[in-house]
XYZ file of C-alpha atoms in Angstrom:
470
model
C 185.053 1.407 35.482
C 182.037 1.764 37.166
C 180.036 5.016 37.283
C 180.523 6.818 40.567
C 177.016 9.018 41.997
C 177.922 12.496 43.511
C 176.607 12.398 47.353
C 173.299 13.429 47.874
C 173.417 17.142 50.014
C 172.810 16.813 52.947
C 170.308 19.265 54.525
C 171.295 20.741 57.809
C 169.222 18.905 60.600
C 166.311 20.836 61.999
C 165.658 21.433 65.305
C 162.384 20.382 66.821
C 159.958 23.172 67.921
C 160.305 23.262 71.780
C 157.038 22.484 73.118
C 155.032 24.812 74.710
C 152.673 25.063 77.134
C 148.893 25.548 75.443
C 147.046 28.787 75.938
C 150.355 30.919 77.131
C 148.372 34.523 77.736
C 150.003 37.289 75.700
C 151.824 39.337 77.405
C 151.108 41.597 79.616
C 151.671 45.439 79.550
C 153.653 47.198 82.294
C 151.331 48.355 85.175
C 150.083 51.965 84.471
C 148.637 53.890 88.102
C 145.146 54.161 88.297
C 143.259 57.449 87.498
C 142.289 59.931 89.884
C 138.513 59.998 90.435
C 136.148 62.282 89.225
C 135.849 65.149 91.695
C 132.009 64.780 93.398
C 129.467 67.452 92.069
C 129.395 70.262 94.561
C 126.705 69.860 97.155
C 123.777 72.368 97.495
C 124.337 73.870 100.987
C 121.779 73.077 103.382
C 118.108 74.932 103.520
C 117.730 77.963 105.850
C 115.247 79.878 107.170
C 114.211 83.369 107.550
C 114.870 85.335 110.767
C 112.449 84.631 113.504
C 110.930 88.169 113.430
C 109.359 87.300 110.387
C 106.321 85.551 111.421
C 104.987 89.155 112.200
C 105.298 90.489 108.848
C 103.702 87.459 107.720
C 100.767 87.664 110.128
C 99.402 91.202 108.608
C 97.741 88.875 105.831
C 94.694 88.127 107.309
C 94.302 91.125 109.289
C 94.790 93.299 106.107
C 91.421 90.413 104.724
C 89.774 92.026 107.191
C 90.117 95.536 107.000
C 89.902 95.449 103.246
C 86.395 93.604 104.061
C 85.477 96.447 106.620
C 86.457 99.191 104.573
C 84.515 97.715 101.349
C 81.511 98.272 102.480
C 81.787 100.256 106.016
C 77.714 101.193 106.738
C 77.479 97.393 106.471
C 80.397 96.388 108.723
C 78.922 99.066 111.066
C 75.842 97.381 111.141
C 76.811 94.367 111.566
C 79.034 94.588 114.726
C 76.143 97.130 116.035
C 74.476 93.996 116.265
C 77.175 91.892 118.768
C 77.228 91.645 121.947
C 80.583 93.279 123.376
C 81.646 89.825 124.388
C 81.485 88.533 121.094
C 83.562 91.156 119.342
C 85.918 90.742 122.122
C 86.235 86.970 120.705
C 86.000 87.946 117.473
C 88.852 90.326 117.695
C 91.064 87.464 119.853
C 90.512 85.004 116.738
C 91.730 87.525 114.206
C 94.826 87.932 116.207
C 95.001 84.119 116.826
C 94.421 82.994 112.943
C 96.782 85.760 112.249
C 99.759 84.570 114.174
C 99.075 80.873 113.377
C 99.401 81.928 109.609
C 102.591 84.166 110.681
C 104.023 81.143 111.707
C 103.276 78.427 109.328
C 104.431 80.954 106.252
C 107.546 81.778 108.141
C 108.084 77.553 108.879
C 107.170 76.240 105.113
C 109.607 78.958 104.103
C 113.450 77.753 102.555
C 115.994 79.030 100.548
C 119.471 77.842 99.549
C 122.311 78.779 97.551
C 124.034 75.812 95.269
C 126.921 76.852 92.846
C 124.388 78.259 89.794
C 121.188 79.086 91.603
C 119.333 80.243 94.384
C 116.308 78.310 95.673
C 113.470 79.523 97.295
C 110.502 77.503 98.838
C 107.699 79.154 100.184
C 103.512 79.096 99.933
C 101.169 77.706 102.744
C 98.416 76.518 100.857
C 99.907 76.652 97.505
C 103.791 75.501 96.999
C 105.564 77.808 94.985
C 109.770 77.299 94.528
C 111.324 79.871 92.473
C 115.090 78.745 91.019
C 117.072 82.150 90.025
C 119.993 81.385 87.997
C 122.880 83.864 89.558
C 123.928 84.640 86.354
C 120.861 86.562 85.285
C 121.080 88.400 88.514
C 121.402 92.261 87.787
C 121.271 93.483 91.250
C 121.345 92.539 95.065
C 120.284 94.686 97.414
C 119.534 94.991 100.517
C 117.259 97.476 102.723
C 116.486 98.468 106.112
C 112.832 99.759 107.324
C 112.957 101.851 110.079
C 111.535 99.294 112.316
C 114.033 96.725 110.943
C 116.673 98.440 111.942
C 115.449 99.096 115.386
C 115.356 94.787 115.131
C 118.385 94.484 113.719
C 116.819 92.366 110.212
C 117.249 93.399 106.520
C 115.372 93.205 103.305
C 117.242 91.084 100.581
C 115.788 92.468 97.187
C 116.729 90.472 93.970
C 116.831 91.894 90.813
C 116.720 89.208 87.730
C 116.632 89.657 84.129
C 113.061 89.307 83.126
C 111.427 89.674 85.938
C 108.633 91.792 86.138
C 109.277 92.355 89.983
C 111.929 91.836 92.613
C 111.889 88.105 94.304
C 113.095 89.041 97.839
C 114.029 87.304 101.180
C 112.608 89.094 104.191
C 113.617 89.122 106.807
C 116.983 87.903 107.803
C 119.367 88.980 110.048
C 121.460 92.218 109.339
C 124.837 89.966 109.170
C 123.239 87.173 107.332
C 122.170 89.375 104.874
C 125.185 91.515 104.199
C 126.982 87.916 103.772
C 124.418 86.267 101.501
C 124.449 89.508 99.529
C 128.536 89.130 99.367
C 127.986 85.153 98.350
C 125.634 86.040 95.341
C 127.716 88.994 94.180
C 130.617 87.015 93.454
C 129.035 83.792 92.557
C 127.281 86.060 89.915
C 130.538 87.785 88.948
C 131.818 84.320 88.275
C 134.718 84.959 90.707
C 134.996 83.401 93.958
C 133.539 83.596 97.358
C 135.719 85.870 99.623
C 134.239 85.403 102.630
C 131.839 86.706 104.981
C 132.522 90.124 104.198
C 131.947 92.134 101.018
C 134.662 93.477 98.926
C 136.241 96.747 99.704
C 134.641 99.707 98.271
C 136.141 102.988 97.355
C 133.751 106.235 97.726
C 133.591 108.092 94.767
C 130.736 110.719 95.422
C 128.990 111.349 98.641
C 125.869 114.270 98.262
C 125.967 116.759 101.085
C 122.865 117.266 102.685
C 122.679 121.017 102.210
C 123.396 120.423 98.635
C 120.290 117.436 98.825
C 117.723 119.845 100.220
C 118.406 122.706 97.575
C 118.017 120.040 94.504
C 114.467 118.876 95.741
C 113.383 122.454 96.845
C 114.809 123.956 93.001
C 113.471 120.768 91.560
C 110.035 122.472 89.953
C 107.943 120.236 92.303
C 107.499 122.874 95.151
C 107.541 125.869 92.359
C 104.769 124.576 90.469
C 102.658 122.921 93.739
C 102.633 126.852 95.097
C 101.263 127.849 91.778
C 98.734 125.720 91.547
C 97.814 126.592 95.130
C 97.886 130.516 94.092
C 95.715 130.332 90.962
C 92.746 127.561 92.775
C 92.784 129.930 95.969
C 92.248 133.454 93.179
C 89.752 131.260 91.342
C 87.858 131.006 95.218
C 88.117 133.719 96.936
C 86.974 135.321 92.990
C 83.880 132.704 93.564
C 82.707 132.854 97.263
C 85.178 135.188 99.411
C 85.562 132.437 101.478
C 88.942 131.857 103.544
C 87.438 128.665 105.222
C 87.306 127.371 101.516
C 90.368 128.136 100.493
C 91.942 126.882 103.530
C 90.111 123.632 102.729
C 91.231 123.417 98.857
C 95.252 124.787 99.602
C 96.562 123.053 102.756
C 95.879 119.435 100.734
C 97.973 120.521 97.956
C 100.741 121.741 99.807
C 100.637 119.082 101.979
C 100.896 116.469 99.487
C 103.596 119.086 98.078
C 105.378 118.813 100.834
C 105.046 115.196 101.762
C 106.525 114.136 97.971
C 109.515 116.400 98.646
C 110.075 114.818 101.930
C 110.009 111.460 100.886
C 112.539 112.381 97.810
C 114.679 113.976 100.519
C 114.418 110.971 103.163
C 115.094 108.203 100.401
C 118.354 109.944 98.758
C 119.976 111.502 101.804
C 123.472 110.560 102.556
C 123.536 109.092 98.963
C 127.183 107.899 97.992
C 128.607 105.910 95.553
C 131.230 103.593 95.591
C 133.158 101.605 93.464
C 134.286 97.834 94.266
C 135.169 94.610 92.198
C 131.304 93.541 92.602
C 130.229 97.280 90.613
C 128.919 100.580 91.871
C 127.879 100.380 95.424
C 124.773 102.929 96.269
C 124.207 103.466 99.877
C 121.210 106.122 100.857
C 118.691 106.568 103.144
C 117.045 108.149 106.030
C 113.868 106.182 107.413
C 114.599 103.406 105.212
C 118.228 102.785 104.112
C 119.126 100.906 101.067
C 122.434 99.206 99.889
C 122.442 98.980 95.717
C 124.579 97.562 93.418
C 124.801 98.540 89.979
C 126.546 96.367 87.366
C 128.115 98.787 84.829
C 128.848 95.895 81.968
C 124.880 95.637 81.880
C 123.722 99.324 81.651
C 121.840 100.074 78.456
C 121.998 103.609 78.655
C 122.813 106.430 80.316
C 120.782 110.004 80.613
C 121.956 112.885 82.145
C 119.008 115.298 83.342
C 119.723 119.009 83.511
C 116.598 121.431 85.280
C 116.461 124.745 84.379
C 117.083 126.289 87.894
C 119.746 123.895 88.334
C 122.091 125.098 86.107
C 122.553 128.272 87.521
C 124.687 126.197 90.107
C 126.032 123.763 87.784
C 124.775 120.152 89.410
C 123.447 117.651 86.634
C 121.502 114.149 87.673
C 122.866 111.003 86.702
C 120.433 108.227 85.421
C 120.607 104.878 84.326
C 118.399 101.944 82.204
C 119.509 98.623 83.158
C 117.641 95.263 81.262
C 115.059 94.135 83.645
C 116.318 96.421 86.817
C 115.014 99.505 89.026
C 117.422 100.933 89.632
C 117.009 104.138 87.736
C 119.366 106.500 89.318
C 122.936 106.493 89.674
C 123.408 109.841 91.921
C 120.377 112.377 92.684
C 122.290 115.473 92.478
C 125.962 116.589 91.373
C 128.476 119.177 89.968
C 128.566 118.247 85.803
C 132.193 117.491 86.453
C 131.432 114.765 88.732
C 128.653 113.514 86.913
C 130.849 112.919 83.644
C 133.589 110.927 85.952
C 130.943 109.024 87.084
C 129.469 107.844 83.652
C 132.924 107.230 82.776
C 132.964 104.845 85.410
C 130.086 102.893 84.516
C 131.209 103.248 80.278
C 134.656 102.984 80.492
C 136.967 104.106 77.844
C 133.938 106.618 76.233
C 133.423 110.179 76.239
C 131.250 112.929 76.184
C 130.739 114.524 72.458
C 129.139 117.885 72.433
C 125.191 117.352 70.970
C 125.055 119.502 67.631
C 121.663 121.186 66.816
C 119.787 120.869 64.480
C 119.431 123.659 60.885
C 117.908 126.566 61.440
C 114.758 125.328 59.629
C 113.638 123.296 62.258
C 111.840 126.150 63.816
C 109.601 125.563 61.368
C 108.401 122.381 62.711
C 109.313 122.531 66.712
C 109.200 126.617 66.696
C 112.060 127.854 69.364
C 112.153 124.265 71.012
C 114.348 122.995 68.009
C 117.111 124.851 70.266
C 117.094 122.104 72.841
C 117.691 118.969 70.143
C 120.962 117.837 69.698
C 123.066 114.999 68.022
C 126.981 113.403 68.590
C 128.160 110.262 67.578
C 131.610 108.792 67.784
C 133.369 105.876 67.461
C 131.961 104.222 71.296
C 128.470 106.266 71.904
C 125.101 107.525 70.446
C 124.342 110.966 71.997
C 120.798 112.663 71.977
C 119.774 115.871 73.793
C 116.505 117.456 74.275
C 114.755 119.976 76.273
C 114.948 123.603 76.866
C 113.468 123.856 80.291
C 115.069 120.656 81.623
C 117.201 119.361 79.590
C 118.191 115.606 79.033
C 120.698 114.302 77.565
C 121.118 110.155 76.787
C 124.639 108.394 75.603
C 123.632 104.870 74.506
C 126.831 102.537 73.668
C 126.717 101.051 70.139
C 126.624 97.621 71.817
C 123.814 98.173 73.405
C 121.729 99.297 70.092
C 118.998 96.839 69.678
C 117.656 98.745 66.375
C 117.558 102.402 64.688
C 114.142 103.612 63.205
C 114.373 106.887 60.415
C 110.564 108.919 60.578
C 110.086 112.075 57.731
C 106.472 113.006 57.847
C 104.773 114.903 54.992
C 106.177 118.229 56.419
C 109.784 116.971 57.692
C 110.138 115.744 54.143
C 108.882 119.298 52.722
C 111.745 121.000 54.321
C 114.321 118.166 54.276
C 114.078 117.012 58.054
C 114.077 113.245 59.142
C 113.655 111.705 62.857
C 115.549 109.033 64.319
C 114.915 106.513 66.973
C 117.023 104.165 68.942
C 115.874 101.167 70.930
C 118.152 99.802 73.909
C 117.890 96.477 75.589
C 116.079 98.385 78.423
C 113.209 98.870 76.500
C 113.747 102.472 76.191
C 113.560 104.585 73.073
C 115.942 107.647 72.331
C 114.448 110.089 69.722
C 116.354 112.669 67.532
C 113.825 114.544 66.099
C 114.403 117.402 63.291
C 117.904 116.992 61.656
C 118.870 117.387 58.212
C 117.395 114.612 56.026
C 121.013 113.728 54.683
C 122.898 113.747 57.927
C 119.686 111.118 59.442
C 120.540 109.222 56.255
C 123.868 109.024 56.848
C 123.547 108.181 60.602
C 121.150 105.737 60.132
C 122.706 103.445 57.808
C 126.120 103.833 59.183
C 124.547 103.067 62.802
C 123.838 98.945 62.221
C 127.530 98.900 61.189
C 129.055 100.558 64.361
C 126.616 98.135 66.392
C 127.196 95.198 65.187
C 131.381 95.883 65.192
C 130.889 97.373 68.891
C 129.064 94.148 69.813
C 131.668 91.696 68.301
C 134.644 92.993 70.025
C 132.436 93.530 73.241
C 134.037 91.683 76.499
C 131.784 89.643 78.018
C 129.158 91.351 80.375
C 131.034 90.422 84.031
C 130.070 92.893 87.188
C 134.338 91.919 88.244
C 135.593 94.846 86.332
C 139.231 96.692 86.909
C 139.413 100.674 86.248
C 142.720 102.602 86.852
């Protein structure tokens, strides 16, 4: 029987590839919207110019050339213009006036400024260019002022107070609106908040000096006291020498004249002095002749000094100073009852007090004889306190932030009977000494005073003028 062969499997038929069309694209992703362009750099605003008035300020230049000239060497000018025929100094004089108002003009037209988000720009010089780009965050004060005969015009003075600046850039003149609202612009763009407008922010008055009050400071000041007795010992020492009343005329009125000017012009620049308090800082408006509109940012004060005259504390009133980095402004109110003063430096150091000065051990007389009775140290947890002075006496509060370094003296005799000095240096370049305390106690405060500063300027807020107080 023949052999029978198993059928081969049969594989299950496969299915041709379908063909496809060459170079299909992959696949496309779903359609995503487009993103939103970049938002355009802000654009500087447009260049201004000063006020029109100002071409007369401007034109004093050459006159001022002039006089200097004349006054240099005056037998020679005299000469000289003996020697010209009237007409020609007639001439002479109408070219002066001419150059002078040409130059007036072409200062005033080759003068710009502008204000862009960071900066302000200003471009100036007639023969020599000069543009001047002042960051607004190094500002440390805007202010502006009115001369007497500016205010009969109707311009201001814009005054600009930058950090390392050895004087004030300023914008004069512009017109008494124009100013106020630049001044409002820079103050906030400085503050890093934003522009509110034309206007300034409200203010809140704090502390306004009464005039009576004003004229008894400057008369009980010393100034007068000590002018008089001057006059009173040179006018002895002449009528001793010569018996002359012409002579003594001659030597007093000039120093009670100048007496008297210097207490006028103390008088004239704080009257009507108030402070204020608004988002931008402490507002300071005084003035008589000339008034002036101050702002003082309190995150960037240094240090604070309170100044005490001996015939002023029969009544009580204290003066209120302050050291700002790279500013003027150097007084915070003229004249004020203590009470007042001490709410005002808690304004501008919030959350500190006022620790009683200690003084020094009784051995000190040894080295500073009865004036060891006017030294004084306090330090706490926020402020370094120093007092000094027994005729007028001062008193500084520097915030441990603001310590930029701590010094410890002991000369041959301070280390004979166990006294040491200290010294403190502030960002404002000013130096608070502590001179006669017990050698342990400077010891102590010395080495404990680089800790407190460096913890008080870690947990430091950042130095903004936009600053909320209860």
């Amino acid at each position: 029987m023949p052999a029978s062969s198993a059928p081969a499997p049969v594989s299950p038929p496969v299915s041709a590839p379908a063909a496809t069309p060459p170079h299909t694209p992959a696949p496309s992703p779903a359609p995503t919207a487009p993103a939103p362009p970049a938002p355009a750099p802000p654009l500087p605003r447009p260049e201004r110019r000063l006020h029109p008035l100002t071409p007369l300020r401007r034109a004093w230049a050459p006159v001022a050339v002039v006089l200097g000239w004349a006054v240099h060497d005056p037998n020679g000018t005299y000469r000289q213009l003996s020697a010209l025929a009237t007409g020609t100094l007639v001439l002479a004089s109408v070219g002066v006036v001419l150059v002078a108002c040409v130059y007036g003009v072409l200062s005033w037209w080759v003068t710009w400024f502008a204000v862009t988000e960071s900066e302000l720009r200003i471009r100036s010089g007639v023969l020599f260019r000069r543009t001047a780009h002042i960051r607004l965050d190094r500002l440390q004060a805007v202010d502006v002022t009115r001369p007497l005969l500016g205010r009969l015009a109707g311009v201001a003075k814009l005054k600009l107070d930058v950090v390392g600046a050895k004087s004030k850039d300023e914008l004069a003149y512009l017109a008494e609106a124009e100013a106020r609202t630049l001044r409002a612009e820079l103050l906030a763009r400085a503050a890093g908040g934003t522009v509110r407008g034309p206007d300034e922010a409200e203010r809140r008055v704090l502390w306004r000096v009464a005039p009576g009050q004003l004229a008894g400071s400057v008369l009980l000041s010393g100034g007068l006291f000590g002018s008089l007795c001057v006059t009173a010992f040179v006018s002895w020492l002449l009528w001793t020498a010569s018996h002359s009343l012409w002579s003594i005329a001659v030597t007093a009125v000039p120093i009670v004249g100048g007496a008297a000017t210097k207490l006028f012009r103390t008088y004239a620049n704080a009257y009507d002095w108030t402070v204020g308090e608004s988002p931008d800082g402490l507002r300071l408006d005084h003035g008589l002749l000339e008034t002036a509109h101050e702002t003082v940012p309190p995150g960037r004060v240094q240090s604070v000094r309170l100044v005490e005259p001996l015939l002023w504390r029969a009544f009580g009133w204290v003066r209120v100073e302050l050291h700002v980095a790279g500013s003027q402004n150097s007084v915070l109110v003229p004249v004020a009852p203590y009470a007042t003063g001490r709410a005002l430096v808690a304004r501008v150091l919030p959350g500190t007090g006022l620790p009683e000065p200690v003084r020094p051990p009784r051995r000190a007389r040894w080295r500073l004889a009865w004036w060891w009775r006017g030294q004084g140290l306090a330090v706490d947890a926020h402020l370094f306190v120093a007092r000094q002075g027994v005729l007028r006496r001062t008193t500084s509060l520097v915030p441990h932030a603001k310590v930029q370094s701590v010094r410890l003296t002991q000369g041959p005799w301070e280390r004979a009977i166990g006294l040491a000095s200290l010294a403190v240096d502030n960002g404002a370049n000013r130096t608070i000494r502590v001179r006669s305390r017990a050698a342990d106690e400077a010891r102590a405060v010395f080495h404990a005073q680089a800790t407190r500063s460096r913890t008080s300027r870690r947990t430091a807020t950042r130095e903004e003028w936009l600053r909320k107080h209860p």
